[in-house]
Amino acid sequence: MACTLLEFCRFQDLKPVRDFLFPQQREEKKSPDNLTSWETEDWGAWEENESQAPAEEEVASKPENAYWLQDCVLSLSPTSDLMVIAHEQKAVFLAPKWKANEKGREDMQYEVVWSGALNVEDSEYISSALCIPLASQKRSSTGRPDWTCIVIGFTSGYVRFYTESGVLLLAQLLNEDPILQLKCRTYEIPRHPGLTEQHEEMSILYPSAVVTIDGFSLFQSLRACRNQVARATASGNENVQPPPLAYKKWGLQDIDNIVDHVSVGVMALSPFDQMKTASILGGFNASIKGSPPTMSQHITVGSNPFTGFFFALEGSTQPLLSHVALAVASKLTSALFSAASGWLGWKSKHEEEPQPKQKPKVEPATPLAVRFGLPDSRRHGESISLSPCNTLAAVTDDFGRVILLDVGRGVAVRMWKGYRDAQVGWMQIVEDLQDREPDRGHPAPFGNTQGPSRVAQFLVIYAPRRGILEVWSTQQGPRVGAFNVGKHCRLLYPGYKIMGLNNVTSQGWQPQTFQICLIDPVSGSVRTVNIPFHLALSDKKCERAKDLHLVKKLKTILKAKVPNHERLEAEVKEIILDIKYPATKKQALENILASERMPLSCLTSITQTLMDLLRSQELEAVDEGLLTFCEDKLKLLQLYESVKRINSVTTEDDVPPTETELAALLRLDEEEFTRLQTLIKNYKQDYTKSGVRFADDEDGVLPLKTFLEYLECNKNSINVKKIGEEDYIALGSFFFWKCLHGACSAQDMCHALELAGLGPQLLLSLLLKVWLSKEREILENTQSLRCLHRTLSLLSSMKVAIDESWDLQAVSPWWQQMRTACVQSTHNGAALLSAHVGHSVASSITNALAEKKFQKSMQEDDGESMTDSWEALSLDTEHWKLLLKQLEDCLILQTLLHCKTARKSSKISSLQVEPLGKLSVKKLLKGGKGVVADTVAKWVFKQDISPDLLKLARRTKKDQENTEESEASGDTAAHGEPESTEAVEGIQEVLSVASGHFPCSLDLDVLHAHCCWEYVVQWNKDPEEAQFLVRSVDHLKLISNAHVQFGLTLMMWNTFIIKRFSAAAYLMDKVGKAPKDRLCRRDVGMSDAAMTTFLGNCTDLIQTMMEADVGSEEMHAPILELEDAWVSVEGPSSIVELALEQKHIHYPLVEHHFVLCAILYAVMRFSLKSVKPLALFDSKGKNAFFKDLTSIQLLPSGVMDPSIVNLRQQFLMKLVSAFVQILSPGQQPAEAEALPDVPEKQVDWPALATELAKQLQVNEDTVWRHYVCELYSYGLDHIAEEAILQVMDLEVLASQLLVLTGQRLAFALLRTQTKEGMELLARLPPTLCTWIKAMDPQDLKNTDVPIKTTAKLVDKVVELLPENHGQYSLALNLIEAVEAMSPS
């Protein structure tokens, strides 16, 4: 066994992390549609204070981008449950989650759990970070980590402690200089009594000082602060004083520059070292204490000296107590400052209150002079890493050297050259006693497997400039491993484990911790090094080294192309028999079995030879694990050989069964079997339209290597490992695919599998997996039904399959397993056929068991024995019947989903192209009461089925024949999407069949409700598709029950409409006219044409709501029922159930919204200008808008302000004028641009304007008179004559029409200036002539009106004016003038 790199986690995506920490390296996407959406999608919180990089900024090259991780501050928890990546003022916290990789398998991936800026001051930056897991105090999880604390050091001197979610717990200023490094040491059990027990501590390095915080004090303070955060979050303000924080502060002297340091811990001198040190320091007359003093050792690296050794006597100074001040995150609390040692506080997330002007008090440092060092004036140290046993340290310098220090002696013992910018770490490997090499020369204590475990230290060096990771055995050992890993990685060595353990809790179970890890930002992998202990053994005669050499030789032989398999077998046997160690033998055998060049016979022979050798040895010398491994692999090889032999023996093809034989086999009568055939035929026709099968696809072929990977032996049984779905199917195909086609003997196969130790439950699972997954091939081969029946009968007859003591009134686990597989399958055709086969086999077995019991009970009587026509009643039989009904319903529903219409519309939305998911009985049972209607509604949306077609499908065939042509043609004309007659008939037929199977679930009102909801949901995804909302409202109007209709409208309004509706109202009120396309897209999220259609549908929606609210008082709410086969449905409430739970609305408030909606629609429809919709309402009316329609709001009442009434009247007159302008054929309409795919909505605008006039306290007769006058002004006299019938004040109307008549005559007489006209004008009475000259023809919208039409208008005026009216005589004179102008 050699060193290996093991990947234990991956990054889900590192690019967003890099983009957040290094915005200048972000690759700009120049798509104009997605300039802002991507920033706010997942990483919006990161960019709150960031400005977007300019488009002209050059994107960094790939090599530069790959090295971004080298500039970051990194820290990984030793338990690998949290990682921190920080740069400058920002930080990202990542935690591992189980995610599916590209192959579909679950693995651990780091994903972002928090991100943001951690700086409090603008000038401070992150300089160091630690992730410290804190031990749990619960009895059930003793020794395990409870949570992870993130410690961040800043250049301002502050050290801050955070939770995993970024909540600040503590913040302390211990020194005003920048923090250089944060180091931690946790408790380790001493390996033998001679070692000093080391206490936990955290050390903070400053340029001229080092601060050590007691681990126990820090642990208690952090727990108290975290508990305080939880209590404050739950209950509000609450102050709790945590225990003080004990620390020591040493001022390091006699050294020029410090870059890094390590705290070795407490050490006790031996008596000789004590006397030597006393003599050196005190001279000849030095006094020596009776007990050696204990000291804390610190080692620094930097310059002058290159390495400095400091010793602080324990007890020479008292620890300082930092009185922790906790600040509760509320508006009333402020930061509390301690007079002793600084400020600590916590708040939610990373927000803090402004830094006060007065800085906290900083305690002075205790001077500590350097005891000795390694003086090298030209060498500057860069980093130092302490070994886990505290005896060695690795130092890197600016000369590209890695120096190994003996910490106890203070000397350099080894140096490596050529490692510039090196990153180092340590691995401590404990010997496994089971792998210990027996050594005859050392009988004790390491000569047997019962002695203490040895420990080896390995130094891991990563050279980024060479892209190599090396493993060295210390102190003077060789290089034992090297890996090419790339030049952009980071090597992390925490040097600590879990904080908060002691000599009792650390002896229990502890989670796996990683001593080092290598992070590769390019591949996104996080790896560690696996080092076998035996690599530390330097004995050249080591048997393990020989074994490793043999394994390497074996791998080389297996890779080489050797045509002679006998020679290859002999060489492999010789090598594997020469290997001594059982573990290495096992490794070699695994390599042999994984080889694709070795034939099956060679593998069987090699495994048999090794097993015979092991059995021939003495029992005590045989490794049981290796012997069991050989036996298991040999059993699998023999099974593989048996299966291949059976599959290779081709049986004679049986005659395909007739329909009568199949019906008898499935225990169905002729009618039932014909019906089943029809269902499968319809399902198969639609199913086989999509999908391709290649001729060279081979089923039932499985390589030996894969076969061995899938199976494992457990004593006398064989089980399948946890493999993927496709692998499971491949294994099942290897066993049963040819059996299901009748190509091999099913009896021989089942017998061989049973003898090998495969359980019947496992075989049944494999059989069903194959059958259900190969649906296309199964449906094309009628013989497969008989093969499945035969194979299932054989499996059911196995000993363990069905218990002999099974009670007929109990559910059999065997058949329940098969029913569960059918329920979960999405291949409904294969599932239905397998259920019929299972029911047939189960009935046969049940009848046989019942007949035995019946014969026993009738032995004394001369009773009649059971015949084939009998069927024993059992609980399983009822379960089978229920399952068959459910599968049949599911099959019909799936057939409906496969049915497609031949749409001729060229434009299809991308939302309609997305495929529908496959159905299963389990999905229907877990989807709630509305799952069937919801599924059909999704199909209706995808195929864009007309709402009228759904109604047509529910009628009887007789009604369909009478009305099919008329309604189909009407629907085609209405929607502009002609559908072929065959497609319509096919859809009607499938819908009718589905409705027959689901009479309750596919009730017409229920189906329309779900279709309505589906369309509006899809419209909300893409509001530009206005036709979706139109279809939704169409379905809504077709709902007959007012209770369902009302509840659905209210849900649509509250969920999808109100937000966009209010945005449109505020936008139009702001601009004072119909807004442009750009503003509509910005504020409402749709184009101006789509917004016009949207407002029109809002008007219909509110009107439908009011009508349904009134109609609901006259009818009862519907009773929602389910079919008998689906009464056990569970899941969320259906749309109809939610609709029936809606509260009643406040009717006047809905009317109030209807008025506003109609006004907005009119403004957009006719592109009206100078209209502020909200200005047409007073303050009460404005405040009532966009409130909950079920609430009671204060609405306008009484007489309205005349100025507002005047504005309303002007608006309504503008509306009527715009409408009449559209009616005029000679005028260009000023209407808004409509969407081409949305049919024009027909609205009676004059009637709507009159209705609005009633609501707005405007005289409706005034509006209608204006409508009549506008019609005459545009020359639409024929429409105006009908509109006059609805005018109330005819006298005023006559006066207005008299003016219009005068304008027409003035244009005819004065504008032409002909001789005849002047003569006619001269013959008129002077009064009439003066009146005509006073008229202004420019007010007429259409002057090209025949004089005969004007004559009819004059007659109408005379008819309307009373005789006593002042202008009656003038009207009579107009009659004469018109007659004179009329051509003879």
PDB file of C-alpha atoms in Angstrom, residues 44 165 214 222 356 470 476 533-534 546 638 648 653 678 730 748 788 848 899 907 964 1058 1181 1241:
ATOM      1  CA  GLY A  44     -27.880  39.475  -4.039  1.00  0.00           C
ATOM      2  CA  SER A 165     -24.612  31.925  10.208  1.00  0.00           C
ATOM      3  CA  ASP A 214      -7.106  30.011  28.002  1.00  0.00           C
ATOM      4  CA  LEU A 222     -18.477  31.321  23.584  1.00  0.00           C
ATOM      5  CA  PRO A 356     -17.433  55.063  19.454  1.00  0.00           C
ATOM      6  CA  GLU A 470       5.442  15.505  -1.437  1.00  0.00           C
ATOM      7  CA  GLN A 476      15.824  11.626   8.292  1.00  0.00           C
ATOM      8  CA  PHE A 533       2.173   3.504   8.720  1.00  0.00           C
ATOM      9  CA  HIS A 534       4.633   1.006   7.295  1.00  0.00           C
ATOM     10  CA  LYS A 546       8.736  -6.568  -0.785  1.00  0.00           C
ATOM     11  CA  GLN A 638     -19.000 -19.527  -9.971  1.00  0.00           C
ATOM     12  CA  SER A 648     -25.784 -19.320 -23.688  1.00  0.00           C
ATOM     13  CA  ASP A 653     -38.687 -21.094 -29.352  1.00  0.00           C
ATOM     14  CA  THR A 678     -57.381  -2.133 -26.361  1.00  0.00           C
ATOM     15  CA  ALA A 730     -28.287  -4.015 -15.682  1.00  0.00           C
ATOM     16  CA  ASP A 748     -32.515 -23.511 -14.480  1.00  0.00           C
ATOM     17  CA  LEU A 788     -43.062 -13.630 -16.676  1.00  0.00           C
ATOM     18  CA  ALA A 848     -54.026 -24.231  -3.737  1.00  0.00           C
ATOM     19  CA  CYS A 899     -52.160  12.414 -26.949  1.00  0.00           C
ATOM     20  CA  LYS A 907     -45.862  30.465 -32.414  1.00  0.00           C
ATOM     21  CA  GLU A 964     -69.675  18.597 -33.324  1.00  0.00           C
ATOM     22  CA  ILE A1058     -53.150  42.618  -7.381  1.00  0.00           C
ATOM     23  CA  GLY A1181     -61.288  56.311  -2.557  1.00  0.00           C
ATOM     24  CA  LYS A1241     -62.026  41.673 -26.749  1.00  0.00           C
TER      25      LYS A1241
END
